[in-house]
PDB file of C-alpha atoms and ligand atoms in Angstrom:
ATOM      1  CA  MET A  16       0.102  -0.027  -0.041  1.00  0.00           C
ATOM      2  CA  THR A  17       1.566   3.387  -0.936  1.00  0.00           C
ATOM      3  CA  TRP A  18       0.469   6.606   0.973  1.00  0.00           C
ATOM      4  CA  ARG A  19       0.654  10.256   0.148  1.00  0.00           C
ATOM      5  CA  PHE A  20      -0.276  13.402   1.884  1.00  0.00           C
ATOM      6  CA  ALA A  21      -0.057  17.002   0.646  1.00  0.00           C
ATOM      7  CA  LEU A  22      -0.373  20.477   2.616  1.00  0.00           C
ATOM      8  CA  LEU A  23      -0.481  23.915   0.870  1.00  0.00           C
ATOM      9  CA  ILE A  24       0.981  26.583   3.130  1.00  0.00           C
ATOM     10  CA  GLU A  25       0.383  30.218   3.039  1.00  0.00           C
ATOM     11  CA  PRO A  26       4.052  31.339   3.610  1.00  0.00           C
ATOM     12  CA  ALA A  27       4.595  33.581   6.779  1.00  0.00           C
ATOM     13  CA  ALA A  28       7.213  36.373   6.836  1.00  0.00           C
ATOM     14  CA  SER A  29      10.483  35.094   8.408  1.00  0.00           C
ATOM     15  CA  ASP A  30       9.908  37.492  11.577  1.00  0.00           C
ATOM     16  CA  ASP A  31       6.099  36.572  12.112  1.00  0.00           C
ATOM     17  CA  PRO A  32       6.088  36.057  15.813  1.00  0.00           C
ATOM     18  CA  ARG A  33       3.204  33.546  15.661  1.00  0.00           C
ATOM     19  CA  THR A  34       3.887  30.080  17.482  1.00  0.00           C
ATOM     20  CA  ASP A  35       0.930  28.248  15.963  1.00  0.00           C
ATOM     21  CA  PHE A  36       0.686  28.315  12.011  1.00  0.00           C
ATOM     22  CA  ALA A  37      -2.282  25.657  11.789  1.00  0.00           C
ATOM     23  CA  ASP A  38      -4.375  28.216  10.038  1.00  0.00           C
ATOM     24  CA  THR A  39      -1.922  28.864   7.312  1.00  0.00           C
ATOM     25  CA  PHE A  40      -2.060  25.074   6.223  1.00  0.00           C
ATOM     26  CA  ALA A  41      -4.669  23.520   3.989  1.00  0.00           C
ATOM     27  CA  VAL A  42      -4.755  19.779   3.406  1.00  0.00           C
ATOM     28  CA  VAL A  43      -5.210  18.983  -0.124  1.00  0.00           C
ATOM     29  CA  ASP A  44      -5.864  15.867  -2.054  1.00  0.00           C
ATOM     30  CA  PRO A  45      -2.424  14.643  -3.462  1.00  0.00           C
ATOM     31  CA  THR A  46      -3.926  13.104  -6.269  1.00  0.00           C
ATOM     32  CA  SER A  47      -5.885  16.212  -7.577  1.00  0.00           C
ATOM     33  CA  PRO A  48      -4.762  19.411  -9.260  1.00  0.00           C
ATOM     34  CA  ALA A  49      -4.007  21.920  -6.442  1.00  0.00           C
ATOM     35  CA  LEU A  50      -1.596  24.590  -8.284  1.00  0.00           C
ATOM     36  CA  SER A  51      -2.412  27.558 -10.494  1.00  0.00           C
ATOM     37  CA  ILE A  52      -1.602  27.038 -14.302  1.00  0.00           C
ATOM     38  CA  GLY A  53       0.542  30.346 -13.966  1.00  0.00           C
ATOM     39  CA  GLU A  54       3.048  28.549 -11.382  1.00  0.00           C
ATOM     40  CA  LEU A  55       6.573  29.823 -11.977  1.00  0.00           C
ATOM     41  CA  SER A  56       7.848  26.284 -10.445  1.00  0.00           C
ATOM     42  CA  THR A  57       6.189  24.503 -13.404  1.00  0.00           C
ATOM     43  CA  GLN A  58       6.720  27.152 -16.081  1.00  0.00           C
ATOM     44  CA  ARG A  59      10.521  27.924 -15.238  1.00  0.00           C
ATOM     45  CA  GLY A  60      11.547  25.577 -12.515  1.00  0.00           C
ATOM     46  CA  ASP A  61      11.925  28.869 -10.646  1.00  0.00           C
ATOM     47  CA  GLY A  62      11.815  27.625  -6.727  1.00  0.00           C
ATOM     48  CA  ILE A  63      13.715  25.554  -4.262  1.00  0.00           C
ATOM     49  CA  PHE A  64      13.113  22.379  -2.370  1.00  0.00           C
ATOM     50  CA  GLU A  65      14.221  19.895   0.112  1.00  0.00           C
ATOM     51  CA  SER A  66      13.778  16.011   0.624  1.00  0.00           C
ATOM     52  CA  ILE A  67      13.610  14.730   4.070  1.00  0.00           C
ATOM     53  CA  GLY A  68      13.914  11.152   4.909  1.00  0.00           C
ATOM     54  CA  VAL A  69      11.286   9.704   7.269  1.00  0.00           C
ATOM     55  CA  VAL A  70      12.054   6.538   9.149  1.00  0.00           C
ATOM     56  CA  ALA A  71       9.298   4.947  11.079  1.00  0.00           C
ATOM     57  CA  GLY A  72       7.423   8.110  11.193  1.00  0.00           C
ATOM     58  CA  HIS A  73      10.493  10.184  12.382  1.00  0.00           C
ATOM     59  CA  PRO A  74      11.595  12.968  10.032  1.00  0.00           C
ATOM     60  CA  GLN A  75      15.492  12.863   9.831  1.00  0.00           C
ATOM     61  CA  GLU A  76      17.836  15.917  10.364  1.00  0.00           C
ATOM     62  CA  VAL A  77      14.722  18.632  10.093  1.00  0.00           C
ATOM     63  CA  GLN A  78      17.016  21.548  11.254  1.00  0.00           C
ATOM     64  CA  ALA A  79      19.811  20.773   8.641  1.00  0.00           C
ATOM     65  CA  HIS A  80      17.156  20.716   5.897  1.00  0.00           C
ATOM     66  CA  LEU A  81      15.441  23.905   7.087  1.00  0.00           C
ATOM     67  CA  GLU A  82      18.920  25.631   7.269  1.00  0.00           C
ATOM     68  CA  ARG A  83      19.660  24.524   3.643  1.00  0.00           C
ATOM     69  CA  LEU A  84      16.178  25.707   2.572  1.00  0.00           C
ATOM     70  CA  ALA A  85      16.949  29.215   3.964  1.00  0.00           C
ATOM     71  CA  GLN A  86      20.240  29.129   2.204  1.00  0.00           C
ATOM     72  CA  SER A  87      18.725  28.159  -1.098  1.00  0.00           C
ATOM     73  CA  ALA A  88      16.163  30.883  -0.563  1.00  0.00           C
ATOM     74  CA  ARG A  89      19.059  33.433  -0.024  1.00  0.00           C
ATOM     75  CA  LEU A  90      20.969  32.514  -3.226  1.00  0.00           C
ATOM     76  CA  CYS A  91      17.578  32.611  -5.292  1.00  0.00           C
ATOM     77  CA  ASP A  92      16.430  35.901  -3.927  1.00  0.00           C
ATOM     78  CA  LEU A  93      13.330  34.249  -2.380  1.00  0.00           C
ATOM     79  CA  PRO A  94      11.888  35.569   0.822  1.00  0.00           C
ATOM     80  CA  ALA A  95      13.426  33.908   3.896  1.00  0.00           C
ATOM     81  CA  PRO A  96      11.232  30.971   4.993  1.00  0.00           C
ATOM     82  CA  ASN A  97       9.606  31.259   8.403  1.00  0.00           C
ATOM     83  CA  ALA A  98      11.485  28.172  10.146  1.00  0.00           C
ATOM     84  CA  ALA A  99       8.868  27.593  12.806  1.00  0.00           C
ATOM     85  CA  GLN A 100       6.081  27.434  10.185  1.00  0.00           C
ATOM     86  CA  TRP A 101       8.005  24.969   8.075  1.00  0.00           C
ATOM     87  CA  ARG A 102       8.968  22.950  11.050  1.00  0.00           C
ATOM     88  CA  GLN A 103       5.308  22.619  12.022  1.00  0.00           C
ATOM     89  CA  ALA A 104       4.348  21.773   8.458  1.00  0.00           C
ATOM     90  CA  VAL A 105       7.032  18.922   8.538  1.00  0.00           C
ATOM     91  CA  ALA A 106       5.784  17.703  11.890  1.00  0.00           C
ATOM     92  CA  ARG A 107       2.065  17.711  10.405  1.00  0.00           C
ATOM     93  CA  ALA A 108       3.268  15.606   7.325  1.00  0.00           C
ATOM     94  CA  ALA A 109       5.328  13.244   9.639  1.00  0.00           C
ATOM     95  CA  ALA A 110       2.375  12.688  11.791  1.00  0.00           C
ATOM     96  CA  GLU A 111       0.303  11.388   8.745  1.00  0.00           C
ATOM     97  CA  SER A 112       3.340   9.005   7.979  1.00  0.00           C
ATOM     98  CA  PRO A 113       2.971   5.256   8.893  1.00  0.00           C
ATOM     99  CA  ALA A 114       4.891   4.290  12.133  1.00  0.00           C
ATOM    100  CA  SER A 115       6.900   1.795  10.309  1.00  0.00           C
ATOM    101  CA  GLY A 116       8.864   1.852   6.972  1.00  0.00           C
ATOM    102  CA  GLU A 117      10.550   4.712   5.200  1.00  0.00           C
ATOM    103  CA  GLY A 118       9.056   7.871   3.382  1.00  0.00           C
ATOM    104  CA  VAL A 119      10.218  11.304   2.123  1.00  0.00           C
ATOM    105  CA  ILE A 120       8.766  14.554   2.992  1.00  0.00           C
ATOM    106  CA  LYS A 121       9.350  17.356   0.219  1.00  0.00           C
ATOM    107  CA  LEU A 122       9.233  20.929   1.027  1.00  0.00           C
ATOM    108  CA  ILE A 123       8.565  23.122  -1.902  1.00  0.00           C
ATOM    109  CA  LEU A 124       8.949  27.018  -2.126  1.00  0.00           C
ATOM    110  CA  SER A 125       8.174  28.407  -5.579  1.00  0.00           C
ATOM    111  CA  ARG A 126       8.494  32.159  -6.537  1.00  0.00           C
ATOM    112  CA  GLY A 127       4.578  31.899  -7.121  1.00  0.00           C
ATOM    113  CA  VAL A 128       2.201  32.607  -9.823  1.00  0.00           C
ATOM    114  CA  GLU A 129       3.543  34.949 -12.609  1.00  0.00           C
ATOM    115  CA  HIS A 130       2.717  38.454 -11.849  1.00  0.00           C
ATOM    116  CA  GLY A 131       1.151  37.201  -8.637  1.00  0.00           C
ATOM    117  CA  PRO A 132       1.771  38.630  -5.203  1.00  0.00           C
ATOM    118  CA  ALA A 133       3.390  36.070  -3.207  1.00  0.00           C
ATOM    119  CA  PRO A 134       5.579  32.841  -3.323  1.00  0.00           C
ATOM    120  CA  THR A 135       3.768  29.379  -3.259  1.00  0.00           C
ATOM    121  CA  ALA A 136       4.622  26.772  -0.899  1.00  0.00           C
ATOM    122  CA  TRP A 137       3.697  23.251  -0.150  1.00  0.00           C
ATOM    123  CA  VAL A 138       4.725  20.030   1.644  1.00  0.00           C
ATOM    124  CA  THR A 139       4.225  16.400   0.341  1.00  0.00           C
ATOM    125  CA  ALA A 140       4.796  13.174   2.230  1.00  0.00           C
ATOM    126  CA  ALA A 141       4.824   9.797   0.506  1.00  0.00           C
ATOM    127  CA  GLN A 142       6.276   6.282   0.791  1.00  0.00           C
ATOM    128  CA  ALA A 143       9.998   5.856  -0.227  1.00  0.00           C
ATOM    129  CA  ALA A 144      11.015   3.641  -3.052  1.00  0.00           C
ATOM    130  CA  ASP A 145      12.624   0.427  -1.721  1.00  0.00           C
ATOM    131  CA  ASN A 146      16.248   1.046  -1.715  1.00  0.00           C
ATOM    132  CA  THR A 147      17.614  -2.211  -0.465  1.00  0.00           C
ATOM    133  CA  ALA A 148      19.270  -3.228  -3.565  1.00  0.00           C
ATOM    134  CA  ALA A 149      21.325   0.025  -3.817  1.00  0.00           C
ATOM    135  CA  ARG A 150      22.302  -0.099  -0.134  1.00  0.00           C
ATOM    136  CA  THR A 151      23.375  -3.837   0.027  1.00  0.00           C
ATOM    137  CA  ARG A 152      24.424  -4.856  -3.688  1.00  0.00           C
ATOM    138  CA  GLY A 153      25.824  -1.373  -4.574  1.00  0.00           C
ATOM    139  CA  ILE A 154      25.627   0.954  -7.647  1.00  0.00           C
ATOM    140  CA  ARG A 155      27.743   1.315 -10.900  1.00  0.00           C
ATOM    141  CA  VAL A 156      28.694   4.916 -11.683  1.00  0.00           C
ATOM    142  CA  VAL A 157      30.016   6.848 -14.646  1.00  0.00           C
ATOM    143  CA  THR A 158      31.884  10.206 -14.489  1.00  0.00           C
ATOM    144  CA  LEU A 159      30.211  12.766 -16.551  1.00  0.00           C
ATOM    145  CA  ASP A 160      31.514  16.346 -17.340  1.00  0.00           C
ATOM    146  CA  ARG A 161      29.508  18.964 -15.856  1.00  0.00           C
ATOM    147  CA  GLY A 162      30.909  21.337 -18.235  1.00  0.00           C
ATOM    148  CA  TYR A 163      31.993  24.121 -15.859  1.00  0.00           C
ATOM    149  CA  ASP A 164      35.562  24.473 -14.330  1.00  0.00           C
ATOM    150  CA  SER A 165      35.892  24.709 -10.685  1.00  0.00           C
ATOM    151  CA  ALA A 166      36.095  28.441 -10.553  1.00  0.00           C
ATOM    152  CA  ALA A 167      32.789  28.826 -12.470  1.00  0.00           C
ATOM    153  CA  PRO A 168      30.647  29.146  -9.375  1.00  0.00           C
ATOM    154  CA  ALA A 169      32.728  32.330  -8.149  1.00  0.00           C
ATOM    155  CA  ARG A 170      32.600  33.749 -11.594  1.00  0.00           C
ATOM    156  CA  ALA A 171      28.943  33.006 -12.358  1.00  0.00           C
ATOM    157  CA  PRO A 172      26.851  32.740  -9.132  1.00  0.00           C
ATOM    158  CA  TRP A 173      23.754  32.985 -11.048  1.00  0.00           C
ATOM    159  CA  LEU A 174      24.328  29.291 -12.054  1.00  0.00           C
ATOM    160  CA  LEU A 175      22.933  28.708  -8.369  1.00  0.00           C
ATOM    161  CA  LEU A 176      25.060  25.486  -8.126  1.00  0.00           C
ATOM    162  CA  GLY A 177      25.027  25.553  -4.463  1.00  0.00           C
ATOM    163  CA  ALA A 178      21.273  25.939  -4.137  1.00  0.00           C
ATOM    164  CA  LYS A 179      18.541  23.122  -4.249  1.00  0.00           C
ATOM    165  CA  THR A 180      16.402  24.531  -7.016  1.00  0.00           C
ATOM    166  CA  LEU A 181      13.601  22.830  -8.760  1.00  0.00           C
ATOM    167  CA  SER A 182      15.600  23.021 -11.986  1.00  0.00           C
ATOM    168  CA  TYR A 183      16.621  19.155 -11.818  1.00  0.00           C
ATOM    169  CA  ALA A 184      16.009  18.673 -15.672  1.00  0.00           C
ATOM    170  CA  VAL A 185      19.977  18.603 -16.196  1.00  0.00           C
ATOM    171  CA  ASN A 186      20.442  16.213 -13.194  1.00  0.00           C
ATOM    172  CA  MET A 187      17.647  13.951 -14.655  1.00  0.00           C
ATOM    173  CA  ALA A 188      19.392  13.998 -17.997  1.00  0.00           C
ATOM    174  CA  ALA A 189      22.720  12.962 -16.546  1.00  0.00           C
ATOM    175  CA  LEU A 190      20.809   9.932 -14.814  1.00  0.00           C
ATOM    176  CA  ARG A 191      19.445   8.898 -18.248  1.00  0.00           C
ATOM    177  CA  GLU A 192      23.023   9.286 -19.745  1.00  0.00           C
ATOM    178  CA  ALA A 193      24.298   7.020 -17.052  1.00  0.00           C
ATOM    179  CA  LYS A 194      21.784   4.440 -17.748  1.00  0.00           C
ATOM    180  CA  ARG A 195      22.483   4.636 -21.351  1.00  0.00           C
ATOM    181  CA  ARG A 196      26.149   3.896 -20.583  1.00  0.00           C
ATOM    182  CA  GLY A 197      25.046   0.708 -18.640  1.00  0.00           C
ATOM    183  CA  ALA A 198      25.526   2.385 -15.189  1.00  0.00           C
ATOM    184  CA  ASP A 199      23.000   2.944 -12.326  1.00  0.00           C
ATOM    185  CA  ASP A 200      24.252   6.724 -11.484  1.00  0.00           C
ATOM    186  CA  ALA A 201      26.615   9.356 -12.427  1.00  0.00           C
ATOM    187  CA  ILE A 202      29.255  11.537 -10.750  1.00  0.00           C
ATOM    188  CA  PHE A 203      29.708  14.963 -12.177  1.00  0.00           C
ATOM    189  CA  VAL A 204      33.259  16.189 -12.501  1.00  0.00           C
ATOM    190  CA  SER A 205      34.365  19.752 -13.381  1.00  0.00           C
ATOM    191  CA  SER A 206      35.932  20.477 -16.484  1.00  0.00           C
ATOM    192  CA  ASP A 207      39.329  20.939 -14.899  1.00  0.00           C
ATOM    193  CA  GLY A 208      38.985  17.349 -13.395  1.00  0.00           C
ATOM    194  CA  LEU A 209      37.814  17.541  -9.909  1.00  0.00           C
ATOM    195  CA  VAL A 210      35.034  15.325  -8.432  1.00  0.00           C
ATOM    196  CA  LEU A 211      31.870  17.150  -7.716  1.00  0.00           C
ATOM    197  CA  GLU A 212      28.649  15.296  -6.694  1.00  0.00           C
ATOM    198  CA  ALA A 213      26.066  13.113  -8.089  1.00  0.00           C
ATOM    199  CA  PRO A 214      22.817  14.353  -9.637  1.00  0.00           C
ATOM    200  CA  THR A 215      21.054  13.521  -6.356  1.00  0.00           C
ATOM    201  CA  ALA A 216      23.643  12.588  -3.868  1.00  0.00           C
ATOM    202  CA  SER A 217      26.988  13.583  -2.384  1.00  0.00           C
ATOM    203  CA  VAL A 218      30.314  11.470  -2.969  1.00  0.00           C
ATOM    204  CA  ILE A 219      32.302  10.170   0.013  1.00  0.00           C
ATOM    205  CA  LEU A 220      35.671   8.280  -0.764  1.00  0.00           C
ATOM    206  CA  ARG A 221      37.716   6.234   1.961  1.00  0.00           C
ATOM    207  CA  PHE A 222      41.420   6.068   1.770  1.00  0.00           C
ATOM    208  CA  GLY A 223      42.541   3.685   4.704  1.00  0.00           C
ATOM    209  CA  ASP A 224      41.079   5.149   7.837  1.00  0.00           C
ATOM    210  CA  ARG A 225      40.408   8.638   6.191  1.00  0.00           C
ATOM    211  CA  PHE A 226      37.073   9.865   4.792  1.00  0.00           C
ATOM    212  CA  VAL A 227      37.038  12.585   2.254  1.00  0.00           C
ATOM    213  CA  THR A 228      34.426  14.459   0.396  1.00  0.00           C
ATOM    214  CA  PRO A 229      34.645  17.433  -2.106  1.00  0.00           C
ATOM    215  CA  GLU A 230      34.763  21.036  -0.481  1.00  0.00           C
ATOM    216  CA  PRO A 231      31.292  22.560  -0.662  1.00  0.00           C
ATOM    217  CA  SER A 232      32.782  25.622  -2.288  1.00  0.00           C
ATOM    218  CA  GLY A 233      29.619  26.832  -4.074  1.00  0.00           C
ATOM    219  CA  ALA A 234      29.868  24.303  -6.901  1.00  0.00           C
ATOM    220  CA  ILE A 235      27.918  21.618  -5.175  1.00  0.00           C
ATOM    221  CA  LEU A 236      25.008  21.256  -2.812  1.00  0.00           C
ATOM    222  CA  HIS A 237      26.253  20.590   0.633  1.00  0.00           C
ATOM    223  CA  GLY A 238      24.603  17.299   1.535  1.00  0.00           C
ATOM    224  CA  THR A 239      22.909  16.856   4.933  1.00  0.00           C
ATOM    225  CA  THR A 240      23.553  13.115   4.869  1.00  0.00           C
ATOM    226  CA  GLN A 241      27.258  13.708   4.207  1.00  0.00           C
ATOM    227  CA  VAL A 242      27.470  16.175   7.132  1.00  0.00           C
ATOM    228  CA  SER A 243      25.505  13.791   9.536  1.00  0.00           C
ATOM    229  CA  LEU A 244      27.810  10.944   8.430  1.00  0.00           C
ATOM    230  CA  PHE A 245      31.149  12.888   8.875  1.00  0.00           C
ATOM    231  CA  GLU A 246      29.943  13.598  12.396  1.00  0.00           C
ATOM    232  CA  HIS A 247      29.146   9.930  13.076  1.00  0.00           C
ATOM    233  CA  LEU A 248      32.514   8.791  11.640  1.00  0.00           C
ATOM    234  CA  ALA A 249      34.407  11.274  13.524  1.00  0.00           C
ATOM    235  CA  ALA A 250      32.874  10.135  16.632  1.00  0.00           C
ATOM    236  CA  GLU A 251      33.879   6.785  15.920  1.00  0.00           C
ATOM    237  CA  GLY A 252      37.497   7.869  15.735  1.00  0.00           C
ATOM    238  CA  HIS A 253      37.857   8.043  11.936  1.00  0.00           C
ATOM    239  CA  GLU A 254      39.608  11.103  10.190  1.00  0.00           C
ATOM    240  CA  VAL A 255      37.117  13.041   7.969  1.00  0.00           C
ATOM    241  CA  ALA A 256      38.200  15.852   5.579  1.00  0.00           C
ATOM    242  CA  TYR A 257      36.943  18.166   2.946  1.00  0.00           C
ATOM    243  CA  GLU A 258      39.414  18.288  -0.161  1.00  0.00           C
ATOM    244  CA  SER A 259      39.709  18.838  -3.813  1.00  0.00           C
ATOM    245  CA  ILE A 260      39.452  15.482  -5.098  1.00  0.00           C
ATOM    246  CA  PRO A 261      40.942  14.757  -8.897  1.00  0.00           C
ATOM    247  CA  VAL A 262      38.901  12.379 -10.926  1.00  0.00           C
ATOM    248  CA  ALA A 263      41.850   9.922 -10.854  1.00  0.00           C
ATOM    249  CA  ASP A 264      41.409   9.212  -6.989  1.00  0.00           C
ATOM    250  CA  LEU A 265      37.996   7.614  -7.628  1.00  0.00           C
ATOM    251  CA  ALA A 266      39.797   4.570  -8.909  1.00  0.00           C
ATOM    252  CA  ARG A 267      42.510   4.730  -6.163  1.00  0.00           C
ATOM    253  CA  ALA A 268      39.921   4.846  -3.247  1.00  0.00           C
ATOM    254  CA  ASP A 269      39.572   1.740  -0.940  1.00  0.00           C
ATOM    255  CA  ALA A 270      35.824   2.186  -0.956  1.00  0.00           C
ATOM    256  CA  ALA A 271      33.360   4.914  -2.037  1.00  0.00           C
ATOM    257  CA  TRP A 272      29.692   5.953  -1.542  1.00  0.00           C
ATOM    258  CA  LEU A 273      26.983   8.196  -2.751  1.00  0.00           C
ATOM    259  CA  VAL A 274      25.137   9.497   0.109  1.00  0.00           C
ATOM    260  CA  SER A 275      21.559  11.143   0.149  1.00  0.00           C
ATOM    261  CA  SER A 276      18.820  11.624   2.586  1.00  0.00           C
ATOM    262  CA  VAL A 277      16.507   8.954   1.080  1.00  0.00           C
ATOM    263  CA  ARG A 278      18.559   6.345  -0.552  1.00  0.00           C
ATOM    264  CA  LEU A 279      21.309   6.735   2.209  1.00  0.00           C
ATOM    265  CA  ALA A 280      24.602   5.274   1.646  1.00  0.00           C
ATOM    266  CA  ALA A 281      24.829   3.396  -1.712  1.00  0.00           C
ATOM    267  CA  PRO A 282      28.301   1.772  -2.011  1.00  0.00           C
ATOM    268  CA  ILE A 283      29.902   2.400  -5.393  1.00  0.00           C
ATOM    269  CA  THR A 284      30.920  -1.120  -7.035  1.00  0.00           C
ATOM    270  CA  ALA A 285      32.399   0.476 -10.500  1.00  0.00           C
ATOM    271  CA  VAL A 286      33.510   3.742 -11.867  1.00  0.00           C
ATOM    272  CA  ASP A 287      33.430   3.953 -15.785  1.00  0.00           C
ATOM    273  CA  GLY A 288      33.521   0.150 -15.916  1.00  0.00           C
ATOM    274  CA  ALA A 289      36.420  -0.366 -13.654  1.00  0.00           C
ATOM    275  CA  GLU A 290      35.312  -2.437 -10.496  1.00  0.00           C
ATOM    276  CA  LEU A 291      35.772  -0.853  -7.100  1.00  0.00           C
ATOM    277  CA  ALA A 292      35.964  -3.024  -3.709  1.00  0.00           C
ATOM    278  CA  MET A 293      32.641  -2.646  -1.785  1.00  0.00           C
ATOM    279  CA  ASP A 294      33.092  -2.383   1.975  1.00  0.00           C
ATOM    280  CA  ALA A 295      29.925  -4.353   2.894  1.00  0.00           C
ATOM    281  CA  GLU A 296      30.434  -4.341   6.682  1.00  0.00           C
ATOM    282  CA  LEU A 297      31.138  -0.702   6.837  1.00  0.00           C
ATOM    283  CA  THR A 298      28.069   0.130   4.538  1.00  0.00           C
ATOM    284  CA  ALA A 299      25.821  -1.824   6.733  1.00  0.00           C
ATOM    285  CA  SER A 300      26.928  -0.072   9.706  1.00  0.00           C
ATOM    286  CA  VAL A 301      26.724   3.357   8.225  1.00  0.00           C
ATOM    287  CA  ASN A 302      23.300   2.719   7.126  1.00  0.00           C
ATOM    288  CA  ARG A 303      22.101   1.335  10.378  1.00  0.00           C
ATOM    289  CA  TYR A 304      23.417   4.905  11.683  1.00  0.00           C
ATOM    290  CA  LEU A 305      21.627   6.717   8.875  1.00  0.00           C
ATOM    291  CA  LEU A 306      18.270   4.764   9.518  1.00  0.00           C
ATOM    292  CA  SER A 307      18.593   5.600  13.490  1.00  0.00           C
ATOM    293  CA  PRO A 308      16.364   8.613  14.590  1.00  0.00           C
ATOM    294  CA  ARG A 309      18.376  11.823  13.885  1.00  0.00           C
ATOM    295  CA  ASP A 310      17.723  15.428  14.635  1.00  0.00           C
TER     296      ASP A 310
HETATM  297  N1  LIG B 614      23.811  16.728  -4.249  1.00  0.00           N
HETATM  298  C1  LIG B 614      22.701  16.941  -4.904  1.00  0.00           C
HETATM  299  C2  LIG B 614      22.906  17.624  -6.263  1.00  0.00           C
HETATM  300  C3  LIG B 614      21.499  16.647  -4.560  1.00  0.00           C
HETATM  301  O1  LIG B 614      20.341  16.783  -5.320  1.00  0.00           O
HETATM  302  C4  LIG B 614      21.468  15.982  -3.308  1.00  0.00           C
HETATM  303  C5  LIG B 614      20.202  15.513  -2.734  1.00  0.00           C
HETATM  304  O2  LIG B 614      19.019  15.404  -3.353  1.00  0.00           O
HETATM  305  C6  LIG B 614      22.590  15.717  -2.447  1.00  0.00           C
HETATM  306  C7  LIG B 614      23.698  16.126  -3.066  1.00  0.00           C
HETATM  307  C8  LIG B 614      22.550  15.069  -1.177  1.00  0.00           C
HETATM  308  O3  LIG B 614      21.961  15.805  -0.336  1.00  0.00           O
HETATM  309  P1  LIG B 614      21.151  15.375   1.079  1.00  0.00           P
HETATM  310  O4  LIG B 614      22.161  14.423   1.756  1.00  0.00           O
HETATM  311  O5  LIG B 614      20.838  16.574   1.869  1.00  0.00           O
HETATM  312  O6  LIG B 614      20.079  14.601   0.622  1.00  0.00           O
END
């Protein structure tokens, strides 16, 4: 049985002092049309979003997702979200989630209707896909040129590379290209040869006891799962670091993962057709951590 839930939100100003935002929420039928035809989110992909993992009814890392929503809003010149209002909307969606299994809560803030007065906002909740195979058997990836050098984000901040915008057509095209090449997923690389991120996940490599991930310098989205995992690995006594990672390091790594809020840690078993060892024990332990309740 799949389940779905949707809540339209009348966005409050970030300094709105109310403590109860219930009367700004309207539950809508997730299977029926609810948005205006003039929506800039659908016409131009002009808006931002977050995907929050839900485990046994518990929404994971809500604070980190709300902080990133605020950061995306800043980068996109959207009004600052009211954190208390979004937190209540997430709690409302989580309360509708089943007490077992995994789900995903999406937060969407669009620039609104063309020529309209205000942004549009809504939250959805749905059952997550079964990601067991990716977590236990792993995924094959190919590297794909993102077409920008690593200095592009500083030179052209309007590319919004560090924001989680609704414009994911490029990311989806990269996934289709990966599948055409016989892989499950892709890793974007800069035109000057540095590892960036996957279309919907962050990249983590292990060299001995050291875990590294590309610096979140504006060229990539700073992943909430990667941050949470680095805290966990550091607490377990491992070394963790943000670095510039040359593409050649992918083949040299002792193990590698793509990590994200819903699929969690998917071990990489091949890069561009070259096999990579999979650390099954560490992967299982990392996913146990990611599936535990996290705030
Ligand atoms: N990078 C990109 C481009 C993404 O779309 C995502 C998640 O969707 C991530 C990284 C991982 O972010 P998180 O761990 O917060 O899900």
